[in-house]
GROMACS .gro file of C-alpha atoms in nm:
model
  230
    1PRO     CA    1   0.037   0.023   0.014
    2GLN     CA    2   0.121   0.354  -0.081
    3ASP     CA    3   0.131   0.438   0.308
    4ARG     CA    4   0.403   0.172   0.411
    5LYS     CA    5   0.609   0.318   0.098
    6ARG     CA    6   0.937   0.456   0.200
    7THR     CA    7   1.216   0.583  -0.040
    8LEU     CA    8   1.489   0.670   0.048
    9ALA     CA    9   1.772   0.961  -0.196
   10SER     CA   10   2.125   0.857  -0.239
   11VAL     CA   11   2.171   0.547  -0.090
   12ALA     CA   12   2.550   0.392  -0.152
   13VAL     CA   13   2.650   0.051  -0.131
   14ASP     CA   14   2.978  -0.070  -0.120
   15SER     CA   15   3.091  -0.453  -0.282
   16ASN     CA   16   3.124  -0.688  -0.080
   17ARG     CA   17   3.011  -0.482   0.258
   18GLU     CA   18   2.642  -0.362   0.494
   19LYS     CA   19   2.546  -0.048   0.464
   20ASP     CA   20   2.307   0.080   0.775
   21VAL     CA   21   2.038   0.308   0.665
   22GLY     CA   22   1.921   0.312   1.087
   23VAL     CA   23   1.557   0.263   1.134
   24LEU     CA   24   1.254   0.283   0.935
   25TRP     CA   25   0.952   0.447   1.009
   26MET     CA   26   0.663   0.260   0.812
   27GLY     CA   27   0.283   0.273   0.863
   28LYS     CA   28  -0.081   0.583   0.761
   29ALA     CA   29   0.013   0.924   0.792
   30ASN     CA   30  -0.146   1.085   1.021
   31PRO     CA   31  -0.278   1.499   1.103
   32LEU     CA   32  -0.032   1.690   1.374
   33GLU     CA   33  -0.236   1.872   1.608
   34GLY     CA   34  -0.213   2.099   1.900
   35VAL     CA   35  -0.277   2.421   2.114
   36VAL     CA   36  -0.051   2.681   2.147
   37LEU     CA   37  -0.106   2.871   2.444
   38ASP     CA   38   0.128   3.186   2.637
   39ALA     CA   39   0.255   3.150   3.004
   40ALA     CA   40  -0.106   3.215   3.114
   41GLY     CA   41  -0.314   3.014   2.896
   42MET     CA   42  -0.420   3.179   2.633
   43PRO     CA   43  -0.420   3.101   2.314
   44VAL     CA   44  -0.173   3.308   2.083
   45ALA     CA   45  -0.291   3.285   1.729
   46ALA     CA   46  -0.084   3.321   1.441
   47ALA     CA   47   0.219   3.141   1.609
   48ASP     CA   48   0.453   2.966   1.273
   49VAL     CA   49   0.491   2.597   1.350
   50GLN     CA   50   0.745   2.433   1.181
   51VAL     CA   51   0.738   2.040   1.184
   52HIS     CA   52   1.142   1.906   1.086
   53GLU     CA   53   1.297   1.587   1.063
   54GLY     CA   54   1.480   1.433   1.318
   55GLY     CA   55   1.481   1.467   1.617
   56GLY     CA   56   1.867   1.630   1.623
   57SER     CA   57   2.078   1.367   1.847
   58MET     CA   58   2.442   1.432   1.708
   59LEU     CA   59   2.392   1.120   1.415
   60GLU     CA   60   2.175   1.319   1.202
   61MET     CA   61   2.323   1.619   1.257
   62LEU     CA   62   2.678   1.543   1.118
   63ARG     CA   63   2.409   1.305   0.801
   64ASN     CA   64   2.286   1.674   0.762
   65LEU     CA   65   2.654   1.891   0.847
   66PRO     CA   66   2.645   2.024   0.492
   67LYS     CA   67   2.300   2.129   0.499
   68MET     CA   68   2.333   2.324   0.792
   69ILE     CA   69   2.578   2.531   0.745
   70GLU     CA   70   2.476   2.603   0.407
   71THR     CA   71   2.183   2.799   0.575
   72MET     CA   72   2.385   2.899   0.873
   73ASP     CA   73   2.247   3.266   0.846
   74ARG     CA   74   1.882   3.163   0.717
   75ASP     CA   75   1.640   2.941   0.794
   76ALA     CA   76   1.595   2.591   0.705
   77VAL     CA   77   1.329   2.468   0.542
   78PRO     CA   78   1.097   2.249   0.734
   79ALA     CA   79   0.923   1.923   0.620
   80ALA     CA   80   0.589   2.096   0.695
   81ARG     CA   81   0.438   2.398   0.828
   82THR     CA   82   0.113   2.576   0.908
   83LYS     CA   83   0.026   2.853   1.165
   84SER     CA   84  -0.218   2.863   1.457
   85GLU     CA   85  -0.576   2.998   1.431
   86ARG     CA   86  -0.705   3.240   1.650
   87THR     CA   87  -0.808   2.970   1.940
   88GLY     CA   88  -0.462   2.839   1.927
   89ARG     CA   89  -0.521   2.570   1.750
   90PHE     CA   90  -0.372   2.405   1.508
   91THR     CA   91  -0.312   2.112   1.252
   92VAL     CA   92  -0.058   1.980   1.011
   93ASP     CA   93  -0.267   1.714   0.726
   94LYS     CA   94  -0.028   1.403   0.664
   95VAL     CA   95   0.274   1.339   0.847
   96ALA     CA   96   0.396   1.048   0.809
   97PRO     CA   97   0.550   0.846   1.145
   98GLY     CA   98   0.840   0.911   1.282
   99PRO     CA   99   1.129   1.129   1.490
  100TYR     CA  100   1.013   1.529   1.401
  101THR     CA  101   1.147   1.884   1.626
  102LEU     CA  102   0.814   2.125   1.645
  103VAL     CA  103   0.955   2.475   1.640
  104VAL     CA  104   0.711   2.699   1.740
  105ARG     CA  105   0.775   3.114   1.703
  106ALA     CA  106   0.560   3.408   1.749
  107ALA     CA  107   0.542   3.772   1.787
  108GLY     CA  108   0.677   3.900   2.148
  109HIS     CA  109   0.774   3.577   2.306
  110GLN     CA  110   1.109   3.288   2.329
  111LEU     CA  111   1.144   3.019   2.065
  112LYS     CA  112   0.979   2.714   2.176
  113THR     CA  113   1.136   2.318   2.080
  114HIS     CA  114   0.959   2.005   2.066
  115LYS     CA  115   1.063   1.673   2.017
  116ILE     CA  116   0.786   1.469   1.899
  117VAL     CA  117   0.752   1.124   1.760
  118MET     CA  118   0.448   1.083   1.494
  119THR     CA  119   0.255   0.670   1.433
  120SER     CA  120   0.066   0.465   1.252
  121THR     CA  121  -0.191   0.656   1.471
  122GLY     CA  122  -0.088   0.946   1.532
  123VAL     CA  123   0.138   1.170   1.779
  124ALA     CA  124   0.266   0.989   2.027
  125GLY     CA  125   0.096   1.072   2.337
  126GLY     CA  126  -0.217   1.208   2.191
  127ALA     CA  127  -0.270   1.638   2.141
  128LEU     CA  128   0.021   1.908   2.194
  129THR     CA  129   0.008   2.125   2.386
  130ILE     CA  130   0.292   2.379   2.326
  131ARG     CA  131   0.331   2.666   2.578
  132LEU     CA  132   0.496   2.965   2.516
  133ALA     CA  133   0.755   3.184   2.711
  134PRO     CA  134   0.718   3.593   2.680
  135GLY     CA  135   1.031   3.775   2.554
  136MET     CA  136   1.190   4.034   2.403
  137PRO     CA  137   1.324   4.080   2.154
  138ILE     CA  138   1.681   4.181   2.033
  139LYS     CA  139   1.776   4.520   1.762
  140GLY     CA  140   2.012   4.676   1.636
  141ILE     CA  141   2.239   4.802   1.321
  142VAL     CA  142   2.430   4.677   1.022
  143VAL     CA  143   2.623   4.919   0.907
  144ASP     CA  144   2.929   4.934   0.684
  145GLU     CA  145   3.291   5.075   0.749
  146ARG     CA  146   3.173   5.472   0.689
  147GLY     CA  147   2.893   5.380   0.930
  148ARG     CA  148   2.574   5.363   0.648
  149GLY     CA  149   2.344   5.145   0.696
  150ILE     CA  150   2.309   4.818   0.456
  151GLU     CA  151   1.977   4.690   0.374
  152ASP     CA  152   1.847   4.348   0.338
  153ALA     CA  153   2.163   4.191   0.524
  154ARG     CA  154   2.035   3.839   0.682
  155VAL     CA  155   2.096   3.790   1.126
  156ALA     CA  156   2.101   3.507   1.234
  157CYS     CA  157   2.168   3.369   1.634
  158MET     CA  158   2.144   3.052   1.807
  159VAL     CA  159   2.211   3.004   2.185
  160LYS     CA  160   2.567   2.975   2.280
  161ASN     CA  161   2.753   2.626   2.310
  162ASP     CA  162   2.367   2.461   2.216
  163MET     CA  163   2.347   2.207   2.008
  164GLU     CA  164   2.022   2.135   1.952
  165SER     CA  165   1.967   2.605   1.941
  166VAL     CA  166   2.261   2.568   1.614
  167LEU     CA  167   1.966   2.273   1.419
  168PHE     CA  168   1.660   2.443   1.563
  169GLY     CA  169   1.635   2.718   1.739
  170ARG     CA  170   1.824   2.979   1.500
  171GLN     CA  171   1.678   3.325   1.464
  172TYR     CA  172   1.708   3.559   1.200
  173SER     CA  173   1.593   3.863   1.068
  174MET     CA  174   1.627   4.085   0.754
  175THR     CA  175   1.801   4.430   0.718
  176ASP     CA  176   1.549   4.717   0.637
  177ARG     CA  177   1.693   5.013   0.443
  178ASP     CA  178   1.851   5.207   0.723
  179GLY     CA  179   2.038   4.867   0.822
  180ARG     CA  180   1.793   4.825   1.104
  181PHE     CA  181   1.709   4.560   1.247
  182VAL     CA  182   1.459   4.268   1.474
  183ILE     CA  183   1.485   3.885   1.570
  184GLU     CA  184   1.221   3.777   1.833
  185ALA     CA  185   1.308   3.701   2.146
  186PRO     CA  186   1.533   3.418   2.202
  187PRO     CA  187   1.552   3.186   2.562
  188SER     CA  188   1.614   3.493   2.816
  189GLN     CA  189   1.937   3.523   3.030
  190ALA     CA  190   2.141   3.383   2.700
  191ALA     CA  191   2.519   3.456   2.537
  192LEU     CA  192   2.439   3.442   2.172
  193ASN     CA  193   2.611   3.339   1.851
  194VAL     CA  194   2.494   3.571   1.648
  195ILE     CA  195   2.599   3.567   1.219
  196VAL     CA  196   2.529   3.900   1.008
  197ALA     CA  197   2.562   3.803   0.607
  198ALA     CA  198   2.543   4.009   0.336
  199GLU     CA  199   2.644   4.014  -0.050
  200GLY     CA  200   3.001   4.160  -0.104
  201TYR     CA  201   3.086   4.182   0.214
  202PRO     CA  202   3.298   3.880   0.435
  203THR     CA  203   3.020   3.721   0.697
  204LEU     CA  204   3.057   3.800   1.068
  205PHE     CA  205   3.066   3.561   1.338
  206THR     CA  206   3.032   3.792   1.682
  207GLU     CA  207   2.806   3.791   1.995
  208ALA     CA  208   2.534   3.917   2.155
  209SER     CA  209   2.289   3.876   2.503
  210SER     CA  210   1.902   3.805   2.534
  211GLY     CA  211   1.740   4.129   2.531
  212ASP     CA  212   2.013   4.407   2.366
  213GLN     CA  213   1.829   4.661   2.192
  214GLU     CA  214   2.086   4.882   2.068
  215LEU     CA  215   2.273   4.628   1.861
  216ARG     CA  216   2.555   4.719   1.640
  217PHE     CA  217   2.779   4.476   1.336
  218VAL     CA  218   3.009   4.694   1.105
  219LEU     CA  219   3.101   4.440   0.804
  220VAL     CA  220   3.432   4.572   0.550
  221THR     CA  221   3.433   4.502   0.201
  222GLY     CA  222   3.543   4.239   0.112
  223ALA     CA  223   3.854   4.159  -0.184
  224GLU     CA  224   3.909   3.988  -0.438
  225VAL     CA  225   4.136   3.692  -0.469
  226LEU     CA  226   4.187   3.571  -0.745
  227ILE     CA  227   4.346   3.191  -0.718
  228ARG     CA  228   4.529   2.964  -0.971
  229ILE     CA  229   4.500   2.608  -0.975
  230VAL     CA  230   4.783   2.410  -1.087
   0.00000   0.00000   0.00000
């Protein structure tokens, strides 16, 4: 049956050697349902709910390392995505069995990651309740060496020394025409790694703290290097 068929892409098998393809989850795809609430138990509307494959293990990180590095300054493409309703409820149709990590973002709240396992009868443990803590966004400006704002620079931050944050908890923003940006609240009292990237400039790797309101990042114009390989 169609719901019991799984396809693995780019599986290389060497001659006279075994290949471990890991755990294969089989079964019928089911809806993933839940509700997003704030710290007071009130519904959070228009929360962005992303479903990412995998549970954030070290093995999964190593497998996805090239993709993770490529998308470090921008959002990774989720397996599925939806928005919570006015009542806070959300539904993602036809999620196949297996481990997933939910990433939930909402204005004025801290980002939340939540690991789940989908089975052939639905999410293990029943419908989900995701509670978001209040938070304060971080704000700043990206300028060039002359102090001029850089438009459309990409700014990403993640909790320092937190592997799950690197995999699924990165926060993103784009600068406006004046070079200013706002990133929705990361976990409070956290030290952050920050990546700033813009066309024509070397990527900047630096640090910040959650709650910072006057960050200033200076990008210096890069030089073109010609390399001859013989």
